[in-house]
Amino acid sequence: MEKKPIIIAHRGASGYLPEHTIACKAMAYAMGPDFIEQDVVLTRDGRPIVVHDRFLDTVSNVARLFPARKREDGRYYAVDFTLKEIKGLGVHERVDRATGRAVYPDRFPENAATRFEIPTLEEEIELIQGLNKSTGKDIGIYTELKAPAFHAREGKHIEETVLDVLSRYGYSGKDSNCYIQCFEPASIVFMREKLKSGLKMIQLIGDNSWEDTPGVDYNRMLTPEGLDEVARYADGIGPWMNQIAADQKGKEPQMTRLVEWAHERSLCVHPYTFRYDSIPSYGKSFDDLLDIFFEKAGVDGIFTDFPDKAVAFLQKAGYR
Ligand code: G3P
Ligand code: CA
């Protein structure tokens, strides 16, 4: 477990620039987080790229450039496009698919002419390692494998691909400045037991109602018995913040025992996602929200779109 609380730049400094772009990661780096997050999916030619969804349509102009390439469900899947095609896409601030409007309207303009593109995992790691060299700092990477079961159905092996890239860049053991994270427990077990990865691994915990990972029972993971199982293969958990402090709409949050139970099993706890522009109803301010999680709940780190504000909080609170 980390000795001091850590700040993970969620999709980079995504509160300020389009998520997962190199500009967004460079800005995050300059804000001094402990880790920068990558969400990874594979292209048709099997290359790992850094983008949040299996789909390209809510953060890029794929629908305009390739109108005939959508599937029956109307979505444009990264796995249907080569890296060369994906590199030709322009990336913009995330928009809501139904309305076409920005999900976070006060962030970077979604219609700016500024050119952004989707990076490969290698490009992002070389940015971070390059900045580590030029600044003398040592900021880590925090890599999520998106939808491994979906990739397997498409004939792609995301676990082997990602671990191979990480290993080539020196991330392979427990002491590496790197975490692996995934919502699918079978994928973490596979990397740990079959691929013999020694990297620190985080079991992400979603909500059963989200239906992103059929067959996975997150409610069980929130119980002592479920955490016993997680502790057999993972080093920590990444729960949804509401699973630690449940928002009761205007009342005091209902604090759960999840952090205590996880710590009893030597699991670190890194909840997601802390947004300055989307604070739960019980939070009087962003600092108040962070105070509840770091001081009252005792979490070991957080994912945030606003790493500058979280780093400033930890400085003010005397953690660094
Ligand atoms: O990986 C932690 C957090 O990022 C999980 O949520 O959907 O933003 O990947 P998501
Ligand atoms: Ca993620």
PDB file of N, CA, C and O in Angstrom, residues 172-226:
ATOM      1  N   SER A 172       7.194  -3.936 -15.008  1.00  0.00           N
ATOM      2  CA  SER A 172       6.875  -5.362 -14.974  1.00  0.00           C
ATOM      3  C   SER A 172       6.704  -5.930 -13.568  1.00  0.00           C
ATOM      4  O   SER A 172       6.048  -6.956 -13.408  1.00  0.00           O
ATOM      5  N   GLY A 173       7.266  -5.294 -12.565  1.00  0.00           N
ATOM      6  CA  GLY A 173       7.198  -5.880 -11.223  1.00  0.00           C
ATOM      7  C   GLY A 173       6.447  -4.999 -10.245  1.00  0.00           C
ATOM      8  O   GLY A 173       6.030  -3.889 -10.565  1.00  0.00           O
ATOM      9  N   LYS A 174       6.275  -5.520  -9.031  1.00  0.00           N
ATOM     10  CA  LYS A 174       5.551  -4.815  -7.959  1.00  0.00           C
ATOM     11  C   LYS A 174       6.132  -3.425  -7.691  1.00  0.00           C
ATOM     12  O   LYS A 174       5.429  -2.496  -7.316  1.00  0.00           O
ATOM     13  N   ASP A 175       7.453  -3.303  -7.858  1.00  0.00           N
ATOM     14  CA  ASP A 175       8.091  -2.025  -7.552  1.00  0.00           C
ATOM     15  C   ASP A 175       8.013  -1.021  -8.690  1.00  0.00           C
ATOM     16  O   ASP A 175       8.466   0.114  -8.553  1.00  0.00           O
ATOM     17  N   SER A 176       7.495  -1.443  -9.852  1.00  0.00           N
ATOM     18  CA  SER A 176       7.360  -0.511 -10.973  1.00  0.00           C
ATOM     19  C   SER A 176       6.397   0.614 -10.594  1.00  0.00           C
ATOM     20  O   SER A 176       5.430   0.387  -9.859  1.00  0.00           O
ATOM     21  N   ASN A 177       6.646   1.799 -11.116  1.00  0.00           N
ATOM     22  CA  ASN A 177       5.781   2.936 -10.802  1.00  0.00           C
ATOM     23  C   ASN A 177       4.547   2.893 -11.718  1.00  0.00           C
ATOM     24  O   ASN A 177       4.365   3.756 -12.586  1.00  0.00           O
ATOM     25  N   CYS A 178       3.757   1.871 -11.497  1.00  0.00           N
ATOM     26  CA  CYS A 178       2.679   1.552 -12.444  1.00  0.00           C
ATOM     27  C   CYS A 178       1.602   0.733 -11.740  1.00  0.00           C
ATOM     28  O   CYS A 178       1.923  -0.150 -10.934  1.00  0.00           O
ATOM     29  N   TYR A 179       0.367   1.073 -12.029  1.00  0.00           N
ATOM     30  CA  TYR A 179      -0.764   0.232 -11.620  1.00  0.00           C
ATOM     31  C   TYR A 179      -1.502  -0.221 -12.877  1.00  0.00           C
ATOM     32  O   TYR A 179      -1.601   0.526 -13.845  1.00  0.00           O
ATOM     33  N   ILE A 180      -2.046  -1.431 -12.802  1.00  0.00           N
ATOM     34  CA  ILE A 180      -2.982  -1.932 -13.809  1.00  0.00           C
ATOM     35  C   ILE A 180      -4.364  -1.931 -13.158  1.00  0.00           C
ATOM     36  O   ILE A 180      -4.485  -2.289 -11.983  1.00  0.00           O
ATOM     37  N   GLN A 181      -5.379  -1.561 -13.910  1.00  0.00           N
ATOM     38  CA  GLN A 181      -6.747  -1.546 -13.364  1.00  0.00           C
ATOM     39  C   GLN A 181      -7.702  -2.123 -14.401  1.00  0.00           C
ATOM     40  O   GLN A 181      -7.477  -1.992 -15.612  1.00  0.00           O
ATOM     41  N   CYS A 182      -8.773  -2.749 -13.892  1.00  0.00           N
ATOM     42  CA  CYS A 182      -9.755  -3.324 -14.809  1.00  0.00           C
ATOM     43  C   CYS A 182     -11.075  -3.560 -14.057  1.00  0.00           C
ATOM     44  O   CYS A 182     -11.064  -3.865 -12.865  1.00  0.00           O
ATOM     45  N   PHE A 183     -12.192  -3.407 -14.759  1.00  0.00           N
ATOM     46  CA  PHE A 183     -13.501  -3.705 -14.162  1.00  0.00           C
ATOM     47  C   PHE A 183     -13.796  -5.202 -14.185  1.00  0.00           C
ATOM     48  O   PHE A 183     -14.699  -5.653 -13.486  1.00  0.00           O
ATOM     49  N   GLU A 184     -13.071  -5.970 -15.015  1.00  0.00           N
ATOM     50  CA  GLU A 184     -13.390  -7.393 -15.181  1.00  0.00           C
ATOM     51  C   GLU A 184     -12.418  -8.249 -14.359  1.00  0.00           C
ATOM     52  O   GLU A 184     -11.229  -8.331 -14.696  1.00  0.00           O
ATOM     53  N   PRO A 185     -12.915  -8.895 -13.286  1.00  0.00           N
ATOM     54  CA  PRO A 185     -12.018  -9.667 -12.425  1.00  0.00           C
ATOM     55  C   PRO A 185     -11.295 -10.790 -13.174  1.00  0.00           C
ATOM     56  O   PRO A 185     -10.121 -11.061 -12.890  1.00  0.00           O
ATOM     57  N   ALA A 186     -11.974 -11.423 -14.145  1.00  0.00           N
ATOM     58  CA  ALA A 186     -11.337 -12.542 -14.860  1.00  0.00           C
ATOM     59  C   ALA A 186     -10.066 -12.083 -15.571  1.00  0.00           C
ATOM     60  O   ALA A 186      -9.092 -12.831 -15.687  1.00  0.00           O
ATOM     61  N   SER A 187     -10.067 -10.869 -16.031  1.00  0.00           N
ATOM     62  CA  SER A 187      -8.906 -10.343 -16.746  1.00  0.00           C
ATOM     63  C   SER A 187      -7.719 -10.123 -15.789  1.00  0.00           C
ATOM     64  O   SER A 187      -6.572 -10.431 -16.110  1.00  0.00           O
ATOM     65  N   ILE A 188      -8.013  -9.623 -14.603  1.00  0.00           N
ATOM     66  CA  ILE A 188      -6.934  -9.415 -13.618  1.00  0.00           C
ATOM     67  C   ILE A 188      -6.370 -10.767 -13.181  1.00  0.00           C
ATOM     68  O   ILE A 188      -5.148 -10.958 -13.112  1.00  0.00           O
ATOM     69  N   VAL A 189      -7.270 -11.710 -12.903  1.00  0.00           N
ATOM     70  CA  VAL A 189      -6.812 -13.046 -12.515  1.00  0.00           C
ATOM     71  C   VAL A 189      -5.952 -13.655 -13.624  1.00  0.00           C
ATOM     72  O   VAL A 189      -4.898 -14.252 -13.362  1.00  0.00           O
ATOM     73  N   PHE A 190      -6.383 -13.482 -14.869  1.00  0.00           N
ATOM     74  CA  PHE A 190      -5.625 -14.016 -16.013  1.00  0.00           C
ATOM     75  C   PHE A 190      -4.213 -13.402 -16.065  1.00  0.00           C
ATOM     76  O   PHE A 190      -3.214 -14.110 -16.236  1.00  0.00           O
ATOM     77  N   MET A 191      -4.125 -12.086 -15.905  1.00  0.00           N
ATOM     78  CA  MET A 191      -2.801 -11.432 -15.953  1.00  0.00           C
ATOM     79  C   MET A 191      -1.925 -11.885 -14.783  1.00  0.00           C
ATOM     80  O   MET A 191      -0.720 -12.081 -14.933  1.00  0.00           O
ATOM     81  N   ARG A 192      -2.536 -12.026 -13.630  1.00  0.00           N
ATOM     82  CA  ARG A 192      -1.782 -12.417 -12.434  1.00  0.00           C
ATOM     83  C   ARG A 192      -1.347 -13.883 -12.510  1.00  0.00           C
ATOM     84  O   ARG A 192      -0.177 -14.203 -12.314  1.00  0.00           O
ATOM     85  N   GLU A 193      -2.297 -14.763 -12.830  1.00  0.00           N
ATOM     86  CA  GLU A 193      -2.025 -16.205 -12.691  1.00  0.00           C
ATOM     87  C   GLU A 193      -1.475 -16.837 -13.950  1.00  0.00           C
ATOM     88  O   GLU A 193      -0.542 -17.642 -13.882  1.00  0.00           O
ATOM     89  N   LYS A 194      -2.014 -16.484 -15.093  1.00  0.00           N
ATOM     90  CA  LYS A 194      -1.561 -17.129 -16.341  1.00  0.00           C
ATOM     91  C   LYS A 194      -0.380 -16.382 -16.962  1.00  0.00           C
ATOM     92  O   LYS A 194       0.593 -16.992 -17.409  1.00  0.00           O
ATOM     93  N   LEU A 195      -0.465 -15.047 -16.997  1.00  0.00           N
ATOM     94  CA  LEU A 195       0.619 -14.269 -17.604  1.00  0.00           C
ATOM     95  C   LEU A 195       1.704 -13.922 -16.589  1.00  0.00           C
ATOM     96  O   LEU A 195       2.719 -13.326 -16.939  1.00  0.00           O
ATOM     97  N   LYS A 196       1.466 -14.275 -15.321  1.00  0.00           N
ATOM     98  CA  LYS A 196       2.465 -14.126 -14.244  1.00  0.00           C
ATOM     99  C   LYS A 196       2.937 -12.686 -14.085  1.00  0.00           C
ATOM    100  O   LYS A 196       4.118 -12.430 -13.828  1.00  0.00           O
ATOM    101  N   SER A 197       2.037 -11.729 -14.292  1.00  0.00           N
ATOM    102  CA  SER A 197       2.426 -10.332 -14.121  1.00  0.00           C
ATOM    103  C   SER A 197       2.603 -10.009 -12.639  1.00  0.00           C
ATOM    104  O   SER A 197       1.764 -10.352 -11.805  1.00  0.00           O
ATOM    105  N   GLY A 198       3.669  -9.313 -12.324  1.00  0.00           N
ATOM    106  CA  GLY A 198       3.917  -8.893 -10.944  1.00  0.00           C
ATOM    107  C   GLY A 198       3.460  -7.470 -10.680  1.00  0.00           C
ATOM    108  O   GLY A 198       3.656  -6.947  -9.578  1.00  0.00           O
ATOM    109  N   LEU A 199       2.886  -6.804 -11.675  1.00  0.00           N
ATOM    110  CA  LEU A 199       2.469  -5.406 -11.501  1.00  0.00           C
ATOM    111  C   LEU A 199       1.378  -5.277 -10.441  1.00  0.00           C
ATOM    112  O   LEU A 199       0.607  -6.213 -10.212  1.00  0.00           O
ATOM    113  N   LYS A 200       1.302  -4.125  -9.829  1.00  0.00           N
ATOM    114  CA  LYS A 200       0.226  -3.852  -8.869  1.00  0.00           C
ATOM    115  C   LYS A 200      -1.099  -3.794  -9.639  1.00  0.00           C
ATOM    116  O   LYS A 200      -1.185  -3.148 -10.680  1.00  0.00           O
ATOM    117  N   MET A 201      -2.117  -4.475  -9.126  1.00  0.00           N
ATOM    118  CA  MET A 201      -3.383  -4.566  -9.849  1.00  0.00           C
ATOM    119  C   MET A 201      -4.551  -4.094  -8.986  1.00  0.00           C
ATOM    120  O   MET A 201      -4.643  -4.432  -7.802  1.00  0.00           O
ATOM    121  N   ILE A 202      -5.408  -3.327  -9.625  1.00  0.00           N
ATOM    122  CA  ILE A 202      -6.565  -2.737  -8.943  1.00  0.00           C
ATOM    123  C   ILE A 202      -7.853  -3.268  -9.560  1.00  0.00           C
ATOM    124  O   ILE A 202      -8.062  -3.176 -10.771  1.00  0.00           O
ATOM    125  N   GLN A 203      -8.708  -3.824  -8.702  1.00  0.00           N
ATOM    126  CA  GLN A 203     -10.034  -4.251  -9.148  1.00  0.00           C
ATOM    127  C   GLN A 203     -10.974  -3.046  -9.090  1.00  0.00           C
ATOM    128  O   GLN A 203     -11.281  -2.532  -8.016  1.00  0.00           O
ATOM    129  N   LEU A 204     -11.398  -2.579 -10.259  1.00  0.00           N
ATOM    130  CA  LEU A 204     -12.381  -1.496 -10.290  1.00  0.00           C
ATOM    131  C   LEU A 204     -13.750  -2.064  -9.931  1.00  0.00           C
ATOM    132  O   LEU A 204     -14.073  -3.204 -10.290  1.00  0.00           O
ATOM    133  N   ILE A 205     -14.533  -1.270  -9.208  1.00  0.00           N
ATOM    134  CA  ILE A 205     -15.868  -1.727  -8.813  1.00  0.00           C
ATOM    135  C   ILE A 205     -16.903  -0.761  -9.380  1.00  0.00           C
ATOM    136  O   ILE A 205     -16.899   0.429  -9.060  1.00  0.00           O
ATOM    137  N   GLY A 206     -17.759  -1.299 -10.235  1.00  0.00           N
ATOM    138  CA  GLY A 206     -18.832  -0.498 -10.803  1.00  0.00           C
ATOM    139  C   GLY A 206     -20.134  -0.762 -10.066  1.00  0.00           C
ATOM    140  O   GLY A 206     -20.134  -1.258  -8.930  1.00  0.00           O
ATOM    141  N   ASP A 207     -21.232  -0.420 -10.708  1.00  0.00           N
ATOM    142  CA  ASP A 207     -22.547  -0.676 -10.140  1.00  0.00           C
ATOM    143  C   ASP A 207     -23.242  -1.697 -11.041  1.00  0.00           C
ATOM    144  O   ASP A 207     -23.156  -1.593 -12.264  1.00  0.00           O
ATOM    145  N   ASN A 208     -23.896  -2.672 -10.415  1.00  0.00           N
ATOM    146  CA  ASN A 208     -24.526  -3.728 -11.230  1.00  0.00           C
ATOM    147  C   ASN A 208     -25.510  -3.161 -12.255  1.00  0.00           C
ATOM    148  O   ASN A 208     -25.704  -3.730 -13.321  1.00  0.00           O
ATOM    149  N   SER A 209     -26.103  -2.007 -11.942  1.00  0.00           N
ATOM    150  CA  SER A 209     -27.106  -1.439 -12.859  1.00  0.00           C
ATOM    151  C   SER A 209     -26.476  -0.876 -14.135  1.00  0.00           C
ATOM    152  O   SER A 209     -27.184  -0.617 -15.102  1.00  0.00           O
ATOM    153  N   TRP A 210     -25.149  -0.689 -14.157  1.00  0.00           N
ATOM    154  CA  TRP A 210     -24.522  -0.083 -15.338  1.00  0.00           C
ATOM    155  C   TRP A 210     -24.474  -1.056 -16.526  1.00  0.00           C
ATOM    156  O   TRP A 210     -24.339  -0.624 -17.657  1.00  0.00           O
ATOM    157  N   GLU A 211     -24.539  -2.323 -16.248  1.00  0.00           N
ATOM    158  CA  GLU A 211     -24.613  -3.355 -17.298  1.00  0.00           C
ATOM    159  C   GLU A 211     -23.449  -3.338 -18.286  1.00  0.00           C
ATOM    160  O   GLU A 211     -23.583  -3.770 -19.430  1.00  0.00           O
ATOM    161  N   ASP A 212     -22.305  -2.772 -17.880  1.00  0.00           N
ATOM    162  CA  ASP A 212     -21.130  -2.763 -18.757  1.00  0.00           C
ATOM    163  C   ASP A 212     -20.410  -4.101 -18.737  1.00  0.00           C
ATOM    164  O   ASP A 212     -19.721  -4.460 -19.680  1.00  0.00           O
ATOM    165  N   THR A 213     -20.538  -4.822 -17.626  1.00  0.00           N
ATOM    166  CA  THR A 213     -19.794  -6.064 -17.437  1.00  0.00           C
ATOM    167  C   THR A 213     -20.746  -7.160 -16.976  1.00  0.00           C
ATOM    168  O   THR A 213     -20.784  -7.495 -15.794  1.00  0.00           O
ATOM    169  N   PRO A 214     -21.533  -7.702 -17.918  1.00  0.00           N
ATOM    170  CA  PRO A 214     -22.500  -8.734 -17.538  1.00  0.00           C
ATOM    171  C   PRO A 214     -21.823  -9.908 -16.841  1.00  0.00           C
ATOM    172  O   PRO A 214     -20.720 -10.297 -17.224  1.00  0.00           O
ATOM    173  N   GLY A 215     -22.476 -10.407 -15.808  1.00  0.00           N
ATOM    174  CA  GLY A 215     -21.930 -11.565 -15.110  1.00  0.00           C
ATOM    175  C   GLY A 215     -21.026 -11.210 -13.943  1.00  0.00           C
ATOM    176  O   GLY A 215     -20.684 -12.062 -13.139  1.00  0.00           O
ATOM    177  N   VAL A 216     -20.629  -9.943 -13.831  1.00  0.00           N
ATOM    178  CA  VAL A 216     -19.792  -9.541 -12.700  1.00  0.00           C
ATOM    179  C   VAL A 216     -20.705  -8.961 -11.622  1.00  0.00           C
ATOM    180  O   VAL A 216     -21.505  -8.064 -11.899  1.00  0.00           O
ATOM    181  N   ASP A 217     -20.574  -9.487 -10.390  1.00  0.00           N
ATOM    182  CA  ASP A 217     -21.438  -9.027  -9.297  1.00  0.00           C
ATOM    183  C   ASP A 217     -20.654  -8.063  -8.411  1.00  0.00           C
ATOM    184  O   ASP A 217     -19.937  -8.462  -7.496  1.00  0.00           O
ATOM    185  N   TYR A 218     -20.814  -6.773  -8.681  1.00  0.00           N
ATOM    186  CA  TYR A 218     -20.084  -5.779  -7.883  1.00  0.00           C
ATOM    187  C   TYR A 218     -20.638  -5.685  -6.465  1.00  0.00           C
ATOM    188  O   TYR A 218     -19.896  -5.347  -5.539  1.00  0.00           O
ATOM    189  N   ASN A 219     -21.932  -5.977  -6.294  1.00  0.00           N
ATOM    190  CA  ASN A 219     -22.488  -5.914  -4.935  1.00  0.00           C
ATOM    191  C   ASN A 219     -21.720  -6.851  -4.003  1.00  0.00           C
ATOM    192  O   ASN A 219     -21.474  -6.535  -2.852  1.00  0.00           O
ATOM    193  N   ARG A 220     -21.335  -8.019  -4.538  1.00  0.00           N
ATOM    194  CA  ARG A 220     -20.584  -8.966  -3.700  1.00  0.00           C
ATOM    195  C   ARG A 220     -19.210  -8.400  -3.352  1.00  0.00           C
ATOM    196  O   ARG A 220     -18.717  -8.594  -2.240  1.00  0.00           O
ATOM    197  N   MET A 221     -18.586  -7.701  -4.310  1.00  0.00           N
ATOM    198  CA  MET A 221     -17.253  -7.143  -4.035  1.00  0.00           C
ATOM    199  C   MET A 221     -17.288  -6.111  -2.911  1.00  0.00           C
ATOM    200  O   MET A 221     -16.260  -5.769  -2.351  1.00  0.00           O
ATOM    201  N   LEU A 222     -18.461  -5.574  -2.625  1.00  0.00           N
ATOM    202  CA  LEU A 222     -18.591  -4.558  -1.576  1.00  0.00           C
ATOM    203  C   LEU A 222     -18.805  -5.179  -0.205  1.00  0.00           C
ATOM    204  O   LEU A 222     -18.994  -4.458   0.780  1.00  0.00           O
ATOM    205  N   THR A 223     -18.791  -6.512  -0.121  1.00  0.00           N
ATOM    206  CA  THR A 223     -18.987  -7.207   1.159  1.00  0.00           C
ATOM    207  C   THR A 223     -17.639  -7.757   1.649  1.00  0.00           C
ATOM    208  O   THR A 223     -16.709  -7.942   0.858  1.00  0.00           O
ATOM    209  N   PRO A 224     -17.536  -8.064   2.944  1.00  0.00           N
ATOM    210  CA  PRO A 224     -16.292  -8.657   3.450  1.00  0.00           C
ATOM    211  C   PRO A 224     -15.920  -9.937   2.710  1.00  0.00           C
ATOM    212  O   PRO A 224     -14.752 -10.157   2.389  1.00  0.00           O
ATOM    213  N   GLU A 225     -16.911 -10.767   2.398  1.00  0.00           N
ATOM    214  CA  GLU A 225     -16.616 -12.030   1.702  1.00  0.00           C
ATOM    215  C   GLU A 225     -16.119 -11.750   0.288  1.00  0.00           C
ATOM    216  O   GLU A 225     -15.178 -12.397  -0.201  1.00  0.00           O
ATOM    217  N   GLY A 226     -16.743 -10.803  -0.372  1.00  0.00           N
ATOM    218  CA  GLY A 226     -16.309 -10.444  -1.725  1.00  0.00           C
ATOM    219  C   GLY A 226     -14.908  -9.856  -1.720  1.00  0.00           C
ATOM    220  O   GLY A 226     -14.096 -10.137  -2.614  1.00  0.00           O
TER     221      GLY A 226
END
